[in-house]
Coordinates of C-alpha atoms in Angstrom, one line a residue:
X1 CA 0.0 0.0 0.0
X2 CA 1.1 3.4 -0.6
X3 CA 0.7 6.1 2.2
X4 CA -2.4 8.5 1.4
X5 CA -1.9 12.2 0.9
X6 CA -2.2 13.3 4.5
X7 CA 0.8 10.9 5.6
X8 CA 4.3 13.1 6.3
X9 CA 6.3 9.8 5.1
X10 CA 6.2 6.0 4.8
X11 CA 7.6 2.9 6.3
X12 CA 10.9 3.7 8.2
X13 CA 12.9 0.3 8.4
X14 CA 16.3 0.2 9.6
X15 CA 18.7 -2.3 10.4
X16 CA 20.0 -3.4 14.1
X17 CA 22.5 -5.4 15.8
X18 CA 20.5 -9.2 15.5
X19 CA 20.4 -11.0 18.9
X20 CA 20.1 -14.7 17.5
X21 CA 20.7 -17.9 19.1
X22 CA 24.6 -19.7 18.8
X23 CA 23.8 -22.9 16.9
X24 CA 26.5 -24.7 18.7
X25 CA 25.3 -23.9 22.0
X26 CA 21.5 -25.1 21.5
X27 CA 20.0 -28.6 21.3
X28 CA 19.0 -27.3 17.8
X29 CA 17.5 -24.3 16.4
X30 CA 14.1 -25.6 15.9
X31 CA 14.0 -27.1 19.5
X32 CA 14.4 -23.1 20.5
X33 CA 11.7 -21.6 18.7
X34 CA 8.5 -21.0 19.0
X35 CA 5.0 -19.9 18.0
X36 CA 3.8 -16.5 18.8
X37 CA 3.1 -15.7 22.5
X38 CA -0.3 -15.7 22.1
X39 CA -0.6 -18.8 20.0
X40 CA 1.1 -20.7 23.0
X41 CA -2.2 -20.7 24.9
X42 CA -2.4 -23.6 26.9
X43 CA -0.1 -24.5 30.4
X44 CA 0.8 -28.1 28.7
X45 CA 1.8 -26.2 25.4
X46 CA 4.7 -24.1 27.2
X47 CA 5.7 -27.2 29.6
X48 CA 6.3 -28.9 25.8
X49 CA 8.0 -26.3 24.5
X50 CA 9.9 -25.6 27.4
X51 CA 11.6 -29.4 27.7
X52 CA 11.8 -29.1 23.6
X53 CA 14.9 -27.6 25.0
X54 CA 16.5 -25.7 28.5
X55 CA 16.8 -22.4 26.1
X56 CA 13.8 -22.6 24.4
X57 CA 12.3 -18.8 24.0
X58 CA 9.1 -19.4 25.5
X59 CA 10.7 -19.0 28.6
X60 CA 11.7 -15.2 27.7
X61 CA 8.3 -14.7 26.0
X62 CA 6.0 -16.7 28.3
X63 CA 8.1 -17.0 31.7
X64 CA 6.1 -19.0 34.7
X65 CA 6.2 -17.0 38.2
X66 CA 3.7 -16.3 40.5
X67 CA 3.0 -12.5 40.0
X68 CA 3.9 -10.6 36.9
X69 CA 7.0 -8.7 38.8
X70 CA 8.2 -11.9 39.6
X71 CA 7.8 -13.1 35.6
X72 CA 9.0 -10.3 34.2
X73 CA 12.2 -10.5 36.5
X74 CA 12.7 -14.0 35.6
X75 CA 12.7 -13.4 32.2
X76 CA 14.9 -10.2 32.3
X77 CA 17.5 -12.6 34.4
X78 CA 17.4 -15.7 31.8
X79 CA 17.9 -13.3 29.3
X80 CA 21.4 -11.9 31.2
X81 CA 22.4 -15.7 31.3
X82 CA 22.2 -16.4 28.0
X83 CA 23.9 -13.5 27.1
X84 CA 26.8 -14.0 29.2
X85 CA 26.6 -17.8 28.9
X86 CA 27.0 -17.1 25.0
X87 CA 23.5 -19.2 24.3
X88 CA 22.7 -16.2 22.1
X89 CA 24.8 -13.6 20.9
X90 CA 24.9 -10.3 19.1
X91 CA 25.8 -9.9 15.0
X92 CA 28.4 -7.9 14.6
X93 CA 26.9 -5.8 11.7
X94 CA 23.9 -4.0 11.6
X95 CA 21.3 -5.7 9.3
X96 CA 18.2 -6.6 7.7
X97 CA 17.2 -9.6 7.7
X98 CA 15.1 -11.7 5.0
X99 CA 13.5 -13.9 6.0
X100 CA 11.2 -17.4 4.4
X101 CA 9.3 -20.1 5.3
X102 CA 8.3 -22.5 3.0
X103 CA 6.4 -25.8 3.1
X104 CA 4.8 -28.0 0.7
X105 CA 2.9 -25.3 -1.4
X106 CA 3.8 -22.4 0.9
X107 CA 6.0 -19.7 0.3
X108 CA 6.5 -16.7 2.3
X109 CA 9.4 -14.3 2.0
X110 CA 10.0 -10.6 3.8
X111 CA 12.3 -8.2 5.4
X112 CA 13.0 -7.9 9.0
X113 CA 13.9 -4.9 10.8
X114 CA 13.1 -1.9 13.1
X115 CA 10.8 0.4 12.1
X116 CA 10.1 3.6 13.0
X117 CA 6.8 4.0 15.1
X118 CA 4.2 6.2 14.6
X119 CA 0.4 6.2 15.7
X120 CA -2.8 5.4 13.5
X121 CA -3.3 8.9 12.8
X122 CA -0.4 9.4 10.8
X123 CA -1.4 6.7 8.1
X124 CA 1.9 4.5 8.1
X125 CA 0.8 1.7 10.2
X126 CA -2.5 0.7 10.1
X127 CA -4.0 -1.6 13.0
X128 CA -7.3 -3.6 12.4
X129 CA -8.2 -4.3 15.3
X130 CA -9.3 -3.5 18.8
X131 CA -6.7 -4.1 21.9
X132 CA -7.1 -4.9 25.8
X133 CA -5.5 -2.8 28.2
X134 CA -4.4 -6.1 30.6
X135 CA -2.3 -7.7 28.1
X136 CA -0.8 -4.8 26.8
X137 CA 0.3 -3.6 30.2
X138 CA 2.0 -7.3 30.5
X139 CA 3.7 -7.0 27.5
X140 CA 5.2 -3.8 28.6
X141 CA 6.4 -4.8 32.1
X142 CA 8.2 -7.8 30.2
X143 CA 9.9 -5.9 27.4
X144 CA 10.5 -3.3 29.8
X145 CA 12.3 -5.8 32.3
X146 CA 14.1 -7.2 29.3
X147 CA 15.1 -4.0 27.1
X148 CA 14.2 -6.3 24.1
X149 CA 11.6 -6.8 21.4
X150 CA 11.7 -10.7 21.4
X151 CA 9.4 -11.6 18.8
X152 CA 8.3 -9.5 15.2
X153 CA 5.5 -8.5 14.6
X154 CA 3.7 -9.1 10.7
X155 CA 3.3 -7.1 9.0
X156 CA 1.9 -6.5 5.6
X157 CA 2.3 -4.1 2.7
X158 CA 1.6 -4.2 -1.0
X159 CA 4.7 -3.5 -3.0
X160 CA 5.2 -3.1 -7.7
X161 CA 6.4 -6.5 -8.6
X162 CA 9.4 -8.5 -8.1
X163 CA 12.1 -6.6 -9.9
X164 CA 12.7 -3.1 -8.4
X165 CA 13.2 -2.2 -4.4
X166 CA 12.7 -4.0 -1.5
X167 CA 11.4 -6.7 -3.7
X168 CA 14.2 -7.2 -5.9
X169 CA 16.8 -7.0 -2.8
X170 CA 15.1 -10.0 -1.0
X171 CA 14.7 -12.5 -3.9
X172 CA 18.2 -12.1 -5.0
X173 CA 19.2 -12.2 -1.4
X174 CA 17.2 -15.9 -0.8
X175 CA 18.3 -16.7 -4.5
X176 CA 22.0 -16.2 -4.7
X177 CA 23.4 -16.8 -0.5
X178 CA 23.9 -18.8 1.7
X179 CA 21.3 -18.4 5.0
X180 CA 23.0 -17.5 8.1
X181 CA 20.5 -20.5 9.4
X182 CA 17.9 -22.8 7.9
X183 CA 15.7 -25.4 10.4
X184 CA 12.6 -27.3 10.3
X185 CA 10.4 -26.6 12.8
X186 CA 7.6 -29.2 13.8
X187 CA 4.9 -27.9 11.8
X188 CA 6.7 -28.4 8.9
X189 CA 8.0 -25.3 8.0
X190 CA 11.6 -24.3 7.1
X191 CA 12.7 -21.5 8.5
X192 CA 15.6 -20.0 6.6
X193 CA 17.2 -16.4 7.6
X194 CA 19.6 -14.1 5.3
X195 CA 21.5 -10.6 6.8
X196 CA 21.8 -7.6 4.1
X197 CA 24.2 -5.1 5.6
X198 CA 25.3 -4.0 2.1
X199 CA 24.8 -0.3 1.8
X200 CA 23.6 -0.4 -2.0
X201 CA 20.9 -2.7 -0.7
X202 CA 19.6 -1.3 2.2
X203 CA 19.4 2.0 0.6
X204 CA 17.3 0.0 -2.0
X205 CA 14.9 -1.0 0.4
X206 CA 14.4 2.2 2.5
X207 CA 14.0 4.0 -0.5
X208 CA 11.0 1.2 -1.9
X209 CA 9.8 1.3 1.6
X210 CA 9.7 4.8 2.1
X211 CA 6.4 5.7 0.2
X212 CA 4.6 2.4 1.9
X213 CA 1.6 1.9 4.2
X214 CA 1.5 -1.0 6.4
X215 CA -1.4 -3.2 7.8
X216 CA -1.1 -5.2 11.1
X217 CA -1.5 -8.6 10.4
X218 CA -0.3 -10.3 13.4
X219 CA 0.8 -8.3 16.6
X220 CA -1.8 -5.7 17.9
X221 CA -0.8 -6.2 21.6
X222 CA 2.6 -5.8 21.1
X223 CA 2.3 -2.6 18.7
X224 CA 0.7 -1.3 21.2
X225 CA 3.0 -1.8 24.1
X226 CA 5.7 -0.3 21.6
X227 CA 3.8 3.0 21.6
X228 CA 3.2 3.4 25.5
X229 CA 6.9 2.4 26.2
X230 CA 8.0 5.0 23.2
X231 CA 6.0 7.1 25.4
X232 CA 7.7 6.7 28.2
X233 CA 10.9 7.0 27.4
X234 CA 10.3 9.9 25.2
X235 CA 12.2 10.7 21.9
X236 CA 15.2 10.2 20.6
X237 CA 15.1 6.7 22.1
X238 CA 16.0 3.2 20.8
X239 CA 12.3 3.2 21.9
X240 CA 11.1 5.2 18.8
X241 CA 11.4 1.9 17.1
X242 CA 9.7 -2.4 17.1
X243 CA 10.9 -5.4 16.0
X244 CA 8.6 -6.2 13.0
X245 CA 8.4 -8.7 9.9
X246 CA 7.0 -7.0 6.5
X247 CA 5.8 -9.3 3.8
X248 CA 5.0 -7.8 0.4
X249 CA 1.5 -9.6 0.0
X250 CA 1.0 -8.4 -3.7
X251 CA 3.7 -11.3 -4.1
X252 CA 3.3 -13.3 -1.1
X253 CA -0.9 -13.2 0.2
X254 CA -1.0 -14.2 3.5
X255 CA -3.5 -16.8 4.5
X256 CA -6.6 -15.6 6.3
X257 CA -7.9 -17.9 9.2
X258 CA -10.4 -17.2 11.7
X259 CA -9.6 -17.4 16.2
X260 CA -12.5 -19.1 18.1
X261 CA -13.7 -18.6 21.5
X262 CA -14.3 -21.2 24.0
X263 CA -16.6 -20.0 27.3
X264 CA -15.5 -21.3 29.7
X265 CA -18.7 -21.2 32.2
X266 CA -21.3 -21.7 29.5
X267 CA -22.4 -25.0 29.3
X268 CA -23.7 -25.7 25.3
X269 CA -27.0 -26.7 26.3
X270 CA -27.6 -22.8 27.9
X271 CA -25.8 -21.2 25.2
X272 CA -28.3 -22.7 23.1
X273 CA -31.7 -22.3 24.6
X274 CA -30.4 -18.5 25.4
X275 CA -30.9 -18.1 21.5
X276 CA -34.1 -19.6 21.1
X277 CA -36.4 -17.0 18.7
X278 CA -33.1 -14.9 17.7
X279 CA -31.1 -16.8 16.1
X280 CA -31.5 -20.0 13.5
X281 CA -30.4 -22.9 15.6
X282 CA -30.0 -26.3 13.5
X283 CA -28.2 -29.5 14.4
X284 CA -25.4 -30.1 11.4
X285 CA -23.4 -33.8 11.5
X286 CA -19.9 -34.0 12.5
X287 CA -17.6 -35.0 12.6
X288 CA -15.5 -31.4 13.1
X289 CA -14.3 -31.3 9.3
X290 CA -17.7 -31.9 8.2
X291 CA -19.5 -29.4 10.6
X292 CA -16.7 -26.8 9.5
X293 CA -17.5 -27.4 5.9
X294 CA -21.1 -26.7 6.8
X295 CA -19.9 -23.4 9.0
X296 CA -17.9 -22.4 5.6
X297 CA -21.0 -22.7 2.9
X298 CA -23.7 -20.6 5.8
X299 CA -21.1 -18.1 6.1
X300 CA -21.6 -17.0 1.7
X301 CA -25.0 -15.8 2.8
X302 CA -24.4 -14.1 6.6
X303 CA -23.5 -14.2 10.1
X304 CA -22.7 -17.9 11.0
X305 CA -21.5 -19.1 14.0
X306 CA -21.0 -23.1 14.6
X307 CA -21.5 -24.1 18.5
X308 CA -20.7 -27.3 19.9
X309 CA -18.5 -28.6 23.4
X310 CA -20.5 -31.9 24.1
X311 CA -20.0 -33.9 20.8
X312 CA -22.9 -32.4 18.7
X313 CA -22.7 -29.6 16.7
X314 CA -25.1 -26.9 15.5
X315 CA -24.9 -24.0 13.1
X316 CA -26.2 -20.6 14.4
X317 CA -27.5 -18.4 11.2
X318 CA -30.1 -15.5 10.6
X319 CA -30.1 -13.3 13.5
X320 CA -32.8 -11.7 14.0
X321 CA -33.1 -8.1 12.4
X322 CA -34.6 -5.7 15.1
X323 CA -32.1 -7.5 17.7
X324 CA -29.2 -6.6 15.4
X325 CA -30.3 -2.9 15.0
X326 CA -30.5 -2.9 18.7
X327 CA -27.5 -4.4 20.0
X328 CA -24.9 -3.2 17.4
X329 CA -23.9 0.3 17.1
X330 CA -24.7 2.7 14.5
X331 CA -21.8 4.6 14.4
X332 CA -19.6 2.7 12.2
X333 CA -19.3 1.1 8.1
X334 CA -22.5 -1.5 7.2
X335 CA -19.4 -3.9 6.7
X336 CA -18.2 -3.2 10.0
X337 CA -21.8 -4.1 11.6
X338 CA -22.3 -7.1 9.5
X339 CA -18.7 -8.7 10.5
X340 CA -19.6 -12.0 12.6
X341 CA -17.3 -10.9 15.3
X342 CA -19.7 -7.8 15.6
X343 CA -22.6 -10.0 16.1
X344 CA -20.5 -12.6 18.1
X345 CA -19.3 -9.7 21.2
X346 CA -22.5 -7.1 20.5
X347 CA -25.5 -9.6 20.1
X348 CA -24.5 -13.2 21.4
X349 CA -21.6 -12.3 24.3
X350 CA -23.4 -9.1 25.3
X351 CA -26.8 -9.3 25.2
X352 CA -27.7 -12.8 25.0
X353 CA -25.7 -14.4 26.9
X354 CA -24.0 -11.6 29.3
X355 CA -20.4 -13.0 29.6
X356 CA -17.9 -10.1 30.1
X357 CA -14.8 -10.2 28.1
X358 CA -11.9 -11.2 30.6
X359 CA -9.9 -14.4 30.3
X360 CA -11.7 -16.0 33.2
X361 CA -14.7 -16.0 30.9
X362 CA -13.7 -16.4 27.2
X363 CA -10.2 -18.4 26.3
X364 CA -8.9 -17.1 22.5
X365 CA -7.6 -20.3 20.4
X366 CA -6.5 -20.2 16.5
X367 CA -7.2 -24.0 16.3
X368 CA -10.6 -25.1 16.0
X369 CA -10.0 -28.8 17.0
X370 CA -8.1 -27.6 20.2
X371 CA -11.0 -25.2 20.9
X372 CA -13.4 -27.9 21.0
X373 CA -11.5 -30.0 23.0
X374 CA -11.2 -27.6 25.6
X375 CA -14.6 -26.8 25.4
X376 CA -15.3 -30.9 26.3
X377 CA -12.8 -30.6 29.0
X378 CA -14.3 -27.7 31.0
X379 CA -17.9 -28.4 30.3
X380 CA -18.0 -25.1 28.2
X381 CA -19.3 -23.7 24.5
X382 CA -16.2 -23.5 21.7
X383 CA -17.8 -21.2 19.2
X384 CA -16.3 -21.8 16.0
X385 CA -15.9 -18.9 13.4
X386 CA -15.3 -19.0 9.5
X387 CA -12.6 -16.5 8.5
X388 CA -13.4 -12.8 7.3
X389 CA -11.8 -11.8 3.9
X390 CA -8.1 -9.8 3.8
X391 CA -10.2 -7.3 1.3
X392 CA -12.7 -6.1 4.3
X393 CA -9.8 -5.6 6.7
X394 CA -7.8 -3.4 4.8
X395 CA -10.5 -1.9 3.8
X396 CA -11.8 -1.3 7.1
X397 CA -8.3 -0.1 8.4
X398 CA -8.0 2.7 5.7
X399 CA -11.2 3.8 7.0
X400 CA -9.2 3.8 10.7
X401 CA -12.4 1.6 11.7
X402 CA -11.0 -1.3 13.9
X403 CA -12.6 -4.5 13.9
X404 CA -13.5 -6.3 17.1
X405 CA -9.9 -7.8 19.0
X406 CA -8.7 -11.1 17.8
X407 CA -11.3 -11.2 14.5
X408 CA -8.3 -12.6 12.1
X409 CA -5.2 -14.8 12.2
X410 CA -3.5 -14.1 9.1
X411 CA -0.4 -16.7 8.5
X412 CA 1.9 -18.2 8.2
X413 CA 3.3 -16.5 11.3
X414 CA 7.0 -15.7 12.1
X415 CA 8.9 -18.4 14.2
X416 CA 9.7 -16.7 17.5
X417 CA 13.4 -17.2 18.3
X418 CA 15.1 -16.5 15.3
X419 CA 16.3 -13.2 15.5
X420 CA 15.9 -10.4 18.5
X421 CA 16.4 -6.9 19.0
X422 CA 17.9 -5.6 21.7
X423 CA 16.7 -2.2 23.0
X424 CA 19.8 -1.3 24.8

């Protein structure tokens, strides 16, 4: 995207000294990485990750302590170990970094770096969607305990076409190198990182980048907590920039997937009679593929919403008018109002059933089959979502309309692990 006519400038992406991980000193890379903060959502998920390997990142991104002082100091003293244990160290040169993943019929290339931060109002980075206070405050106590960004965020832009700027720079860089690391994470995916610290080249891509607008794909929280700790520190700082990924998605389109809620204290059977006359309730046959398929082919025509936690499934459709025009506001675009998240937090969470939006009350998962299993386990509803399309999010975000919080999981993400930054 290029920046509209009210922006001052574009995408400001510099490089920095990369804090990666010393091969020789690790189990292996992929035993050290790891998804997203917020993707690692369950206890058991960071006790696996954490015996994949004594180093693995989690336990600077997700460190386990009683009280958040006492995480947050844990984390800020493993990261001091490492340092001066040489489990990760810092390149020599200031760089970008390219960066791929590729899997069997995925490929996704883009540039890593810092990049200058500015706020929605000025038109460079655009977010999508909504934010809670909570986790952005924890985000900021840990990377201000740490003096590190420990994970990019994604970020998307749309560029002209593989042969000039930015473009050009990171296909010949993946083409014609050697990475400075390749690994196979569990998933799948290779993971394969590249450092351009030649001159020529990063005045190649500041220049390309330098008329761009960005959209948050991935990262909300965390763009956040850069602003309020940029705040704090006030300017010139090593604050005034994040750690983020950007992906050209004219060349590389990012898969689109939807995150489900499970409720934790709504048993299905009471989720279900609570929509009785305002909602289309109908029993669809599983087993979860199938239902989804179902979930997919309702969703062409409106609001869909598939519901299940005690084996059975069943497709929610066709609110009802009046209760839409009452529970959702007015003040924002008919495509904002019709979004199923919309309906999902303004009709179903608030008005129907009356369950506030705090983690004791509604767990966030990306994977629908973990969703519903976690649903079965707790005795709870897994609401199942299909995915809204890229188009109506950036449309929505040039508007500076943000949809409801965790509405979109676009993919594939970046592998925590693989390259840091510190903020010292």
């Amino acid at each position: 995207m290029t920046t509209p006519g009210n922006a001052e400038h574009g995408l400001r992406l510099i490089p920095f000294h990369g804090l990666r991980y010393v091969p020789q000193r690790v189990g292996s890379l992929a035993a050290v990485t790891s998804p997203p903060y917020d993707v690692v959502v369950r206890p058991d998920g960071v006790d696996y990750l954490e015996s994949a390997d004594p180093h693995n990142i989690v336990r600077l991104i997700l460190p386990q302590a009683e009280t958040p002082a006492a995480r947050n100091e844990q984390a800020a003293r493993t990261l001091r170990d490492w340092l001066s244990e040489g489990i990760l160290s810092t390149d020599p040169r200031p760089a970008l970094y390219v960066y791929e993943q590729r899997k069997a019929g995925v490929l996704q290339r883009g540039i890593i770096g810092a990049l200058a931060l500015s706020d929605a109002g000025a038109g460079i980075v655009l977010p999508h969607e909504d934010v809670m206070p909570d986790v952005v405050t924890d985000r900021a106590g840990l990377m201000r305990a740490t003096s590190a960004n420990l994970e990019p965020l994604l970020l998307t832009y749309l560029g002209d076409g593989p042969g000039t700027g930015a473009a050009a720079v990171i296909e010949a860089t993946a083409a014609r190198r050697p990475p400075l690391l390749s690994t196979v994470t569990e998933d799948g995916f290779c993971h394969s990182l590249w450092a351009i610290t030649d001159p020529a080249e990063l005045a190649a891509v500041t220049t390309d980048l330098g008329h761009r607008q960005a959209l948050i794909a991935d990262g909300h929280h965390r763009w956040a907590t850069y602003l309020r700790l940029q705040q704090e520190h006030g300017s010139p700082t090593p604050w005034d920039f994040g750690l983020v990924l950007l992906v050209d998605t004219a060349r590389y389109p990012l898969q689109v997937r939807a995150i489900h809620r499970m409720l934790r204290r709504l048993p299905l059977s009471r989720a279900l009679a609570a929509l009785d006359g305002s909602f289309r309730v109908r029993p669809v046959d599983g087993p979860l593929p199938l239902a989804l398929e179902a979930l997919a082919d309702a969703s062409e025509r409106g609001n869909a919403f598939l519901l299940t936690g005690d084996g059975t499934f069943h497709l929610v459709t066709d609110p009802d008018p009046a209760l839409i025009e009452r529970t959702v506001r007015h003040d924002r675009p008919e495509a904002w109002r019709r979004l199923d998240a919309t309906v999902l937090h303004a009709t179903l969470l608030d008005a129907l059933w009356q369950i506030p939006d705090t983690p004791d009350q509604i767990t966030y998962i990306h994977d629908a089959p973990a969703t519903v299993a976690m649903a079965e386990r707790h005795g709870g509803t897994a609401v199942l979502l299909h995915p809204v399309r890229e188009a109506v999010v950036r449309d929505l975000a040039r508007q500076g309309v943000t949809m409801p919080r965790k509405s979109t999981s676009f993919g594939p993400k970046p592998a925590t692990g693989l390259v840091l930054r510190s903020v010292d």
